[in-house]
Amino acid sequence: CRCCAEGRRHSSILYSILRSQERQERQERAAPAGQSPRGCPCGSRRRVALRSPQVVCKAASAVLVKTLRFVQNVPCFQELPLEEQLLLVRSCWAPLLLLGLAQDRVPVETVESAEPSMLQRILTARRHGEQPPPRVPAPPPGRQHHGPHLPSAADIQAIKGFLAKCWSLDISTKEYAYLKGTVLFNPDLPGLQCTQYIEGLQREAQQALNEHIRLIHRGDEARFAKLNVVLSLLRSINADVMAELFFRPIIGAVNMDDMLLEMLCAKL
């Protein structure tokens, strides 16, 4: 039957990823009570902040822990050298976190920040006899943000748009697991040594997703393409923006590489 054929063809990535997802769900069910399981160019440069930073940041931190636990529970990931594991996680923690936020349906509500305008800063500086602050141009789209900053309205819109897309598709637990596997096993990263092995894992994750859709969503021939659009949207998400939005309000300035290394080596 087709179900047996699916199991034979994609046994390695299918079962390892799904075992990781199921193990994570069992751990969540066993958690003690009380623990959370889960336009205009000028306008696009407006600075915004979370409406309830303590609540959202706490939820995002919990999702990051769950995400890394999921990654650690994938047997084929554990077989990689630690340096390869860290390289993969450093490159994809932000899209994996965003997939986790979508899966747990964490709402991201924002308000326009009270950051003073350039005119206000100039007037304040003159009032106190100081030199006006130099004008710092906004970074072009896609450029890495350096140093602490408040995310712009365009940054937040990209994140909200991604979440809305996922929720509109009503993505299942298995589909999220296969999407995470596709994102995690990225063979195009510079510095990887096990490129062919990682490329094979990514290909198997995509094939397993396609087979699952063909079995479960037989009447929706475009669903596989729609889920690949979800993956393409992740490429526009800036990791620095994610760190600034979801971790700086409660942790302060944080080096994500150091934090990921510590969490990856810890027993989550």
PDB file of C-alpha atoms in Angstrom:
ATOM      1  CA  CYS A   1       0.000   0.000   0.000  1.00  0.00           C
ATOM      2  CA  ARG A   2       1.054   3.629  -0.372  1.00  0.00           C
ATOM      3  CA  CYS A   3       1.534   4.089   3.386  1.00  0.00           C
ATOM      4  CA  CYS A   4       4.011   1.190   3.532  1.00  0.00           C
ATOM      5  CA  ALA A   5       5.809   2.523   0.474  1.00  0.00           C
ATOM      6  CA  GLU A   6       6.159   5.919   2.171  1.00  0.00           C
ATOM      7  CA  GLY A   7       7.688   4.311   5.258  1.00  0.00           C
ATOM      8  CA  ARG A   8      10.214   2.304   3.231  1.00  0.00           C
ATOM      9  CA  ARG A   9      11.295   5.193   1.003  1.00  0.00           C
ATOM     10  CA  HIS A  10      11.781   7.800   3.698  1.00  0.00           C
ATOM     11  CA  SER A  11      12.450   5.787   6.850  1.00  0.00           C
ATOM     12  CA  SER A  12      15.622   7.587   7.967  1.00  0.00           C
ATOM     13  CA  ILE A  13      14.502  11.221   7.969  1.00  0.00           C
ATOM     14  CA  LEU A  14      10.776  10.565   8.461  1.00  0.00           C
ATOM     15  CA  TYR A  15      11.086   8.493  11.597  1.00  0.00           C
ATOM     16  CA  SER A  16      13.956  10.446  13.112  1.00  0.00           C
ATOM     17  CA  ILE A  17      12.180  13.779  12.721  1.00  0.00           C
ATOM     18  CA  LEU A  18       8.808  12.455  13.857  1.00  0.00           C
ATOM     19  CA  ARG A  19      10.361  10.661  16.842  1.00  0.00           C
ATOM     20  CA  SER A  20      11.912  13.956  17.839  1.00  0.00           C
ATOM     21  CA  GLN A  21       8.544  15.716  17.556  1.00  0.00           C
ATOM     22  CA  GLU A  22       6.727  12.973  19.490  1.00  0.00           C
ATOM     23  CA  ARG A  23       9.405  12.868  22.197  1.00  0.00           C
ATOM     24  CA  GLN A  24       9.132  16.625  22.603  1.00  0.00           C
ATOM     25  CA  GLU A  25       5.337  16.416  22.902  1.00  0.00           C
ATOM     26  CA  ARG A  26       5.620  13.701  25.567  1.00  0.00           C
ATOM     27  CA  GLN A  27       8.049  15.860  27.532  1.00  0.00           C
ATOM     28  CA  GLU A  28       5.643  18.800  27.334  1.00  0.00           C
ATOM     29  CA  ARG A  29       2.732  16.680  28.560  1.00  0.00           C
ATOM     30  CA  ALA A  30       4.881  15.525  31.489  1.00  0.00           C
ATOM     31  CA  ALA A  31       5.922  19.089  32.431  1.00  0.00           C
ATOM     32  CA  PRO A  32       4.818  20.273  35.880  1.00  0.00           C
ATOM     33  CA  ALA A  33       1.641  22.307  36.110  1.00  0.00           C
ATOM     34  CA  GLY A  34       2.158  26.020  35.725  1.00  0.00           C
ATOM     35  CA  GLN A  35       4.846  25.752  33.059  1.00  0.00           C
ATOM     36  CA  SER A  36       3.949  27.090  29.656  1.00  0.00           C
ATOM     37  CA  PRO A  37       3.817  24.383  26.982  1.00  0.00           C
ATOM     38  CA  ARG A  38       4.007  26.846  24.438  1.00  0.00           C
ATOM     39  CA  GLY A  39       3.102  51.474   2.681  1.00  0.00           C
ATOM     40  CA  CYS A  40       5.050  54.579   3.048  1.00  0.00           C
ATOM     41  CA  PRO A  41       8.868  54.253   3.246  1.00  0.00           C
ATOM     42  CA  CYS A  42       8.797  56.566   6.262  1.00  0.00           C
ATOM     43  CA  GLY A  43       6.170  54.381   7.899  1.00  0.00           C
ATOM     44  CA  SER A  44       8.165  51.220   7.227  1.00  0.00           C
ATOM     45  CA  ARG A  45      11.096  52.735   9.160  1.00  0.00           C
ATOM     46  CA  ARG A  46       8.995  53.615  12.207  1.00  0.00           C
ATOM     47  CA  ARG A  47      10.276  51.902  15.322  1.00  0.00           C
ATOM     48  CA  VAL A  48       7.943  49.527  17.104  1.00  0.00           C
ATOM     49  CA  ALA A  49       8.070  47.462  20.277  1.00  0.00           C
ATOM     50  CA  LEU A  50       6.141  44.534  21.703  1.00  0.00           C
ATOM     51  CA  ARG A  51       2.904  45.455  23.435  1.00  0.00           C
ATOM     52  CA  SER A  52       3.527  42.897  26.212  1.00  0.00           C
ATOM     53  CA  PRO A  53       7.283  42.216  26.078  1.00  0.00           C
ATOM     54  CA  GLN A  54       7.475  40.187  29.279  1.00  0.00           C
ATOM     55  CA  VAL A  55       4.746  37.795  28.133  1.00  0.00           C
ATOM     56  CA  VAL A  56       5.865  37.428  24.514  1.00  0.00           C
ATOM     57  CA  CYS A  57       9.587  37.199  25.302  1.00  0.00           C
ATOM     58  CA  LYS A  58       8.953  34.525  27.921  1.00  0.00           C
ATOM     59  CA  ALA A  59       6.932  32.555  25.371  1.00  0.00           C
ATOM     60  CA  ALA A  60       9.658  32.995  22.733  1.00  0.00           C
ATOM     61  CA  SER A  61      12.325  31.787  25.169  1.00  0.00           C
ATOM     62  CA  ALA A  62      10.261  28.681  25.905  1.00  0.00           C
ATOM     63  CA  VAL A  63       9.799  28.066  22.168  1.00  0.00           C
ATOM     64  CA  LEU A  64      13.562  28.393  21.593  1.00  0.00           C
ATOM     65  CA  VAL A  65      14.247  25.789  24.287  1.00  0.00           C
ATOM     66  CA  LYS A  66      11.657  23.455  22.732  1.00  0.00           C
ATOM     67  CA  THR A  67      13.147  24.055  19.279  1.00  0.00           C
ATOM     68  CA  LEU A  68      16.668  23.132  20.360  1.00  0.00           C
ATOM     69  CA  ARG A  69      15.298  20.111  22.226  1.00  0.00           C
ATOM     70  CA  PHE A  70      13.595  19.038  19.000  1.00  0.00           C
ATOM     71  CA  VAL A  71      16.854  19.473  17.088  1.00  0.00           C
ATOM     72  CA  GLN A  72      18.850  17.507  19.658  1.00  0.00           C
ATOM     73  CA  ASN A  73      16.355  14.641  19.514  1.00  0.00           C
ATOM     74  CA  VAL A  74      16.842  14.122  15.764  1.00  0.00           C
ATOM     75  CA  PRO A  75      19.210  11.105  15.602  1.00  0.00           C
ATOM     76  CA  CYS A  76      20.750  12.020  12.236  1.00  0.00           C
ATOM     77  CA  PHE A  77      21.591  15.474  13.637  1.00  0.00           C
ATOM     78  CA  GLN A  78      23.313  13.910  16.642  1.00  0.00           C
ATOM     79  CA  GLU A  79      25.515  11.880  14.299  1.00  0.00           C
ATOM     80  CA  LEU A  80      27.109  15.091  12.965  1.00  0.00           C
ATOM     81  CA  PRO A  81      30.287  16.486  14.545  1.00  0.00           C
ATOM     82  CA  LEU A  82      29.641  19.166  17.168  1.00  0.00           C
ATOM     83  CA  GLU A  83      31.174  21.842  14.939  1.00  0.00           C
ATOM     84  CA  GLU A  84      28.737  20.969  12.151  1.00  0.00           C
ATOM     85  CA  GLN A  85      25.813  20.933  14.583  1.00  0.00           C
ATOM     86  CA  LEU A  86      26.689  24.375  15.895  1.00  0.00           C
ATOM     87  CA  LEU A  87      27.158  25.787  12.392  1.00  0.00           C
ATOM     88  CA  LEU A  88      23.720  24.535  11.331  1.00  0.00           C
ATOM     89  CA  VAL A  89      21.987  25.828  14.467  1.00  0.00           C
ATOM     90  CA  ARG A  90      23.674  29.241  14.308  1.00  0.00           C
ATOM     91  CA  SER A  91      22.489  29.712  10.749  1.00  0.00           C
ATOM     92  CA  CYS A  92      18.880  28.611  11.230  1.00  0.00           C
ATOM     93  CA  TRP A  93      17.875  29.290  14.847  1.00  0.00           C
ATOM     94  CA  ALA A  94      15.799  32.339  13.796  1.00  0.00           C
ATOM     95  CA  PRO A  95      13.681  30.596  11.103  1.00  0.00           C
ATOM     96  CA  LEU A  96      13.288  27.554  13.363  1.00  0.00           C
ATOM     97  CA  LEU A  97      12.144  29.829  16.194  1.00  0.00           C
ATOM     98  CA  LEU A  98       9.653  31.523  13.890  1.00  0.00           C
ATOM     99  CA  LEU A  99       8.262  28.152  12.817  1.00  0.00           C
ATOM    100  CA  GLY A 100       7.945  27.275  16.506  1.00  0.00           C
ATOM    101  CA  LEU A 101       6.123  30.525  17.268  1.00  0.00           C
ATOM    102  CA  ALA A 102       3.734  29.785  14.410  1.00  0.00           C
ATOM    103  CA  GLN A 103       3.207  26.206  15.586  1.00  0.00           C
ATOM    104  CA  ASP A 104       2.444  27.347  19.155  1.00  0.00           C
ATOM    105  CA  ARG A 105       0.344  30.254  17.804  1.00  0.00           C
ATOM    106  CA  VAL A 106       2.183  32.871  19.861  1.00  0.00           C
ATOM    107  CA  PRO A 107       0.585  36.262  19.090  1.00  0.00           C
ATOM    108  CA  VAL A 108       2.971  39.123  18.288  1.00  0.00           C
ATOM    109  CA  GLU A 109       1.230  42.416  19.068  1.00  0.00           C
ATOM    110  CA  THR A 110       3.222  45.614  18.795  1.00  0.00           C
ATOM    111  CA  VAL A 111       2.930  49.336  19.463  1.00  0.00           C
ATOM    112  CA  GLU A 112       4.797  52.242  17.934  1.00  0.00           C
ATOM    113  CA  SER A 113       7.728  53.079  20.171  1.00  0.00           C
ATOM    114  CA  ALA A 114       8.335  56.397  21.852  1.00  0.00           C
ATOM    115  CA  GLU A 115      11.783  56.677  20.308  1.00  0.00           C
ATOM    116  CA  PRO A 116      12.459  60.403  19.796  1.00  0.00           C
ATOM    117  CA  SER A 117      12.588  61.703  16.263  1.00  0.00           C
ATOM    118  CA  MET A 118      15.742  63.213  14.772  1.00  0.00           C
ATOM    119  CA  LEU A 119      14.257  66.722  15.184  1.00  0.00           C
ATOM    120  CA  GLN A 120      13.495  66.075  18.859  1.00  0.00           C
ATOM    121  CA  ARG A 121      17.039  64.847  19.479  1.00  0.00           C
ATOM    122  CA  ILE A 122      18.549  67.872  17.733  1.00  0.00           C
ATOM    123  CA  LEU A 123      16.410  70.292  19.739  1.00  0.00           C
ATOM    124  CA  THR A 124      17.211  68.487  22.987  1.00  0.00           C
ATOM    125  CA  ALA A 125      20.935  68.527  22.221  1.00  0.00           C
ATOM    126  CA  ARG A 126      20.884  72.280  21.439  1.00  0.00           C
ATOM    127  CA  ARG A 127      18.942  72.984  24.630  1.00  0.00           C
ATOM    128  CA  HIS A 128      21.721  71.351  26.639  1.00  0.00           C
ATOM    129  CA  GLY A 129      24.536  72.838  24.575  1.00  0.00           C
ATOM    130  CA  GLU A 130      25.550  69.521  23.026  1.00  0.00           C
ATOM    131  CA  GLN A 131      26.426  68.625  19.463  1.00  0.00           C
ATOM    132  CA  PRO A 132      23.416  67.353  17.466  1.00  0.00           C
ATOM    133  CA  PRO A 133      23.569  63.593  16.934  1.00  0.00           C
ATOM    134  CA  PRO A 134      24.777  62.522  13.487  1.00  0.00           C
ATOM    135  CA  ARG A 135      22.131  61.228  11.125  1.00  0.00           C
ATOM    136  CA  VAL A 136      22.446  57.475  10.696  1.00  0.00           C
ATOM    137  CA  PRO A 137      20.866  56.222   7.481  1.00  0.00           C
ATOM    138  CA  ALA A 138      18.500  53.283   7.759  1.00  0.00           C
ATOM    139  CA  PRO A 139      20.065  50.027   6.514  1.00  0.00           C
ATOM    140  CA  PRO A 140      18.821  48.866   3.115  1.00  0.00           C
ATOM    141  CA  PRO A 141      16.422  45.896   2.982  1.00  0.00           C
ATOM    142  CA  GLY A 142      18.146  42.583   3.608  1.00  0.00           C
ATOM    143  CA  ARG A 143      21.250  44.195   5.147  1.00  0.00           C
ATOM    144  CA  GLN A 144      22.384  42.956   8.541  1.00  0.00           C
ATOM    145  CA  HIS A 145      21.559  45.233  11.459  1.00  0.00           C
ATOM    146  CA  HIS A 146      24.491  46.008  13.745  1.00  0.00           C
ATOM    147  CA  GLY A 147      24.194  47.035  17.360  1.00  0.00           C
ATOM    148  CA  PRO A 148      21.097  47.392  19.507  1.00  0.00           C
ATOM    149  CA  HIS A 149      18.103  48.939  17.802  1.00  0.00           C
ATOM    150  CA  LEU A 150      14.335  48.759  17.824  1.00  0.00           C
ATOM    151  CA  PRO A 151      12.911  46.741  14.937  1.00  0.00           C
ATOM    152  CA  SER A 152      11.169  48.777  12.272  1.00  0.00           C
ATOM    153  CA  ALA A 153       7.554  48.457  11.221  1.00  0.00           C
ATOM    154  CA  ALA A 154       8.752  46.667   8.073  1.00  0.00           C
ATOM    155  CA  ASP A 155      10.648  44.107  10.186  1.00  0.00           C
ATOM    156  CA  ILE A 156       7.574  43.407  12.288  1.00  0.00           C
ATOM    157  CA  GLN A 157       5.310  43.238   9.254  1.00  0.00           C
ATOM    158  CA  ALA A 158       7.501  40.520   7.751  1.00  0.00           C
ATOM    159  CA  ILE A 159       7.249  38.475  10.966  1.00  0.00           C
ATOM    160  CA  LYS A 160       3.494  38.998  11.299  1.00  0.00           C
ATOM    161  CA  GLY A 161       2.994  38.184   7.620  1.00  0.00           C
ATOM    162  CA  PHE A 162       4.835  34.909   8.037  1.00  0.00           C
ATOM    163  CA  LEU A 163       2.797  33.914  11.104  1.00  0.00           C
ATOM    164  CA  ALA A 164      -0.464  34.814   9.361  1.00  0.00           C
ATOM    165  CA  LYS A 165       0.527  32.716   6.330  1.00  0.00           C
ATOM    166  CA  CYS A 166       1.239  29.674   8.504  1.00  0.00           C
ATOM    167  CA  TRP A 167      -2.003  30.042  10.440  1.00  0.00           C
ATOM    168  CA  SER A 168      -4.051  30.455   7.277  1.00  0.00           C
ATOM    169  CA  LEU A 169      -2.676  27.124   5.989  1.00  0.00           C
ATOM    170  CA  ASP A 170      -3.469  25.339   9.277  1.00  0.00           C
ATOM    171  CA  ILE A 171      -0.143  23.485   9.135  1.00  0.00           C
ATOM    172  CA  SER A 172      -0.145  20.154  10.957  1.00  0.00           C
ATOM    173  CA  THR A 173       2.392  18.907  13.502  1.00  0.00           C
ATOM    174  CA  LYS A 174       3.977  16.544  10.976  1.00  0.00           C
ATOM    175  CA  GLU A 175       4.215  19.275   8.347  1.00  0.00           C
ATOM    176  CA  TYR A 176       5.924  21.586  10.833  1.00  0.00           C
ATOM    177  CA  ALA A 177       8.383  18.787  11.639  1.00  0.00           C
ATOM    178  CA  TYR A 178       9.265  18.278   7.967  1.00  0.00           C
ATOM    179  CA  LEU A 179       9.582  22.044   7.414  1.00  0.00           C
ATOM    180  CA  LYS A 180      11.954  22.259  10.388  1.00  0.00           C
ATOM    181  CA  GLY A 181      13.998  19.401   8.959  1.00  0.00           C
ATOM    182  CA  THR A 182      14.247  21.178   5.610  1.00  0.00           C
ATOM    183  CA  VAL A 183      15.403  24.393   7.298  1.00  0.00           C
ATOM    184  CA  LEU A 184      17.819  22.662   9.682  1.00  0.00           C
ATOM    185  CA  PHE A 185      19.660  20.565   7.108  1.00  0.00           C
ATOM    186  CA  ASN A 186      20.972  23.335   4.868  1.00  0.00           C
ATOM    187  CA  PRO A 187      23.875  22.035   2.733  1.00  0.00           C
ATOM    188  CA  ASP A 188      24.687  25.467   1.256  1.00  0.00           C
ATOM    189  CA  LEU A 189      26.385  26.866   4.374  1.00  0.00           C
ATOM    190  CA  PRO A 190      30.071  27.737   3.953  1.00  0.00           C
ATOM    191  CA  GLY A 191      32.369  25.697   6.161  1.00  0.00           C
ATOM    192  CA  LEU A 192      30.343  22.474   6.227  1.00  0.00           C
ATOM    193  CA  GLN A 193      32.301  19.243   5.803  1.00  0.00           C
ATOM    194  CA  CYS A 194      29.393  16.748   5.635  1.00  0.00           C
ATOM    195  CA  THR A 195      27.734  18.526   2.721  1.00  0.00           C
ATOM    196  CA  GLN A 196      26.500  15.480   0.827  1.00  0.00           C
ATOM    197  CA  TYR A 197      25.074  13.850   3.957  1.00  0.00           C
ATOM    198  CA  ILE A 198      23.249  17.044   4.960  1.00  0.00           C
ATOM    199  CA  GLU A 199      21.992  17.572   1.415  1.00  0.00           C
ATOM    200  CA  GLY A 200      20.568  14.054   1.440  1.00  0.00           C
ATOM    201  CA  LEU A 201      18.772  14.720   4.735  1.00  0.00           C
ATOM    202  CA  GLN A 202      17.228  17.911   3.392  1.00  0.00           C
ATOM    203  CA  ARG A 203      16.102  16.138   0.234  1.00  0.00           C
ATOM    204  CA  GLU A 204      14.524  13.328   2.259  1.00  0.00           C
ATOM    205  CA  ALA A 205      12.707  15.855   4.468  1.00  0.00           C
ATOM    206  CA  GLN A 206      11.223  17.485   1.366  1.00  0.00           C
ATOM    207  CA  GLN A 207      10.273  14.133  -0.128  1.00  0.00           C
ATOM    208  CA  ALA A 208       8.656  13.015   3.132  1.00  0.00           C
ATOM    209  CA  LEU A 209       6.673  16.264   3.252  1.00  0.00           C
ATOM    210  CA  ASN A 210       5.510  15.761  -0.325  1.00  0.00           C
ATOM    211  CA  GLU A 211       4.445  12.155   0.349  1.00  0.00           C
ATOM    212  CA  HIS A 212       2.599  13.179   3.508  1.00  0.00           C
ATOM    213  CA  ILE A 213       0.690  15.872   1.594  1.00  0.00           C
ATOM    214  CA  ARG A 214      -0.215  13.439  -1.182  1.00  0.00           C
ATOM    215  CA  LEU A 215      -1.673  11.026   1.375  1.00  0.00           C
ATOM    216  CA  ILE A 216      -3.435  13.477   3.697  1.00  0.00           C
ATOM    217  CA  HIS A 217      -4.343  16.367   1.362  1.00  0.00           C
ATOM    218  CA  ARG A 218      -5.227  14.500  -1.825  1.00  0.00           C
ATOM    219  CA  GLY A 219      -7.627  17.208  -2.973  1.00  0.00           C
ATOM    220  CA  ASP A 220      -5.126  20.046  -2.547  1.00  0.00           C
ATOM    221  CA  GLU A 221      -2.534  19.625  -5.273  1.00  0.00           C
ATOM    222  CA  ALA A 222      -1.064  23.069  -4.586  1.00  0.00           C
ATOM    223  CA  ARG A 223      -0.387  22.521  -0.870  1.00  0.00           C
ATOM    224  CA  PHE A 224       3.242  21.445  -1.343  1.00  0.00           C
ATOM    225  CA  ALA A 225       3.907  24.631  -3.320  1.00  0.00           C
ATOM    226  CA  LYS A 226       2.158  26.706  -0.636  1.00  0.00           C
ATOM    227  CA  LEU A 227       4.372  25.236   2.086  1.00  0.00           C
ATOM    228  CA  ASN A 228       7.446  25.970  -0.013  1.00  0.00           C
ATOM    229  CA  VAL A 229       6.262  29.590  -0.153  1.00  0.00           C
ATOM    230  CA  VAL A 230       6.328  29.498   3.650  1.00  0.00           C
ATOM    231  CA  LEU A 231       9.972  28.421   3.473  1.00  0.00           C
ATOM    232  CA  SER A 232      10.777  31.210   1.024  1.00  0.00           C
ATOM    233  CA  LEU A 233       9.254  33.798   3.389  1.00  0.00           C
ATOM    234  CA  LEU A 234      11.698  32.722   6.082  1.00  0.00           C
ATOM    235  CA  ARG A 235      14.612  34.007   3.989  1.00  0.00           C
ATOM    236  CA  SER A 236      13.460  37.608   4.510  1.00  0.00           C
ATOM    237  CA  ILE A 237      13.578  37.333   8.311  1.00  0.00           C
ATOM    238  CA  ASN A 238      16.626  38.959   9.909  1.00  0.00           C
ATOM    239  CA  ALA A 239      18.142  37.017  12.823  1.00  0.00           C
ATOM    240  CA  ASP A 240      19.349  40.229  14.507  1.00  0.00           C
ATOM    241  CA  VAL A 241      15.784  41.549  14.462  1.00  0.00           C
ATOM    242  CA  MET A 242      14.538  38.323  16.069  1.00  0.00           C
ATOM    243  CA  ALA A 243      17.144  38.569  18.833  1.00  0.00           C
ATOM    244  CA  GLU A 244      16.389  42.238  19.435  1.00  0.00           C
ATOM    245  CA  LEU A 245      12.629  41.754  19.474  1.00  0.00           C
ATOM    246  CA  PHE A 246      12.254  38.555  21.485  1.00  0.00           C
ATOM    247  CA  PHE A 247      15.275  38.445  23.818  1.00  0.00           C
ATOM    248  CA  ARG A 248      16.714  41.898  24.460  1.00  0.00           C
ATOM    249  CA  PRO A 249      13.657  43.181  26.421  1.00  0.00           C
ATOM    250  CA  ILE A 250      14.163  40.552  29.152  1.00  0.00           C
ATOM    251  CA  ILE A 251      17.801  39.478  28.795  1.00  0.00           C
ATOM    252  CA  GLY A 252      19.440  42.676  27.571  1.00  0.00           C
ATOM    253  CA  ALA A 253      22.288  42.640  25.086  1.00  0.00           C
ATOM    254  CA  VAL A 254      22.892  38.998  24.250  1.00  0.00           C
ATOM    255  CA  ASN A 255      25.379  37.153  22.063  1.00  0.00           C
ATOM    256  CA  MET A 256      23.184  34.566  20.362  1.00  0.00           C
ATOM    257  CA  ASP A 257      26.159  32.450  19.281  1.00  0.00           C
ATOM    258  CA  ASP A 258      27.300  32.063  22.892  1.00  0.00           C
ATOM    259  CA  MET A 259      23.778  31.373  24.111  1.00  0.00           C
ATOM    260  CA  LEU A 260      23.107  28.782  21.401  1.00  0.00           C
ATOM    261  CA  LEU A 261      26.394  27.017  22.140  1.00  0.00           C
ATOM    262  CA  GLU A 262      25.560  26.866  25.826  1.00  0.00           C
ATOM    263  CA  MET A 263      22.037  25.600  25.164  1.00  0.00           C
ATOM    264  CA  LEU A 264      23.151  23.102  22.543  1.00  0.00           C
ATOM    265  CA  CYS A 265      25.735  21.580  24.879  1.00  0.00           C
ATOM    266  CA  ALA A 266      23.319  21.567  27.825  1.00  0.00           C
ATOM    267  CA  LYS A 267      20.864  18.772  28.509  1.00  0.00           C
ATOM    268  CA  LEU A 268      17.602  20.532  27.721  1.00  0.00           C
TER     269      LEU A 268
END
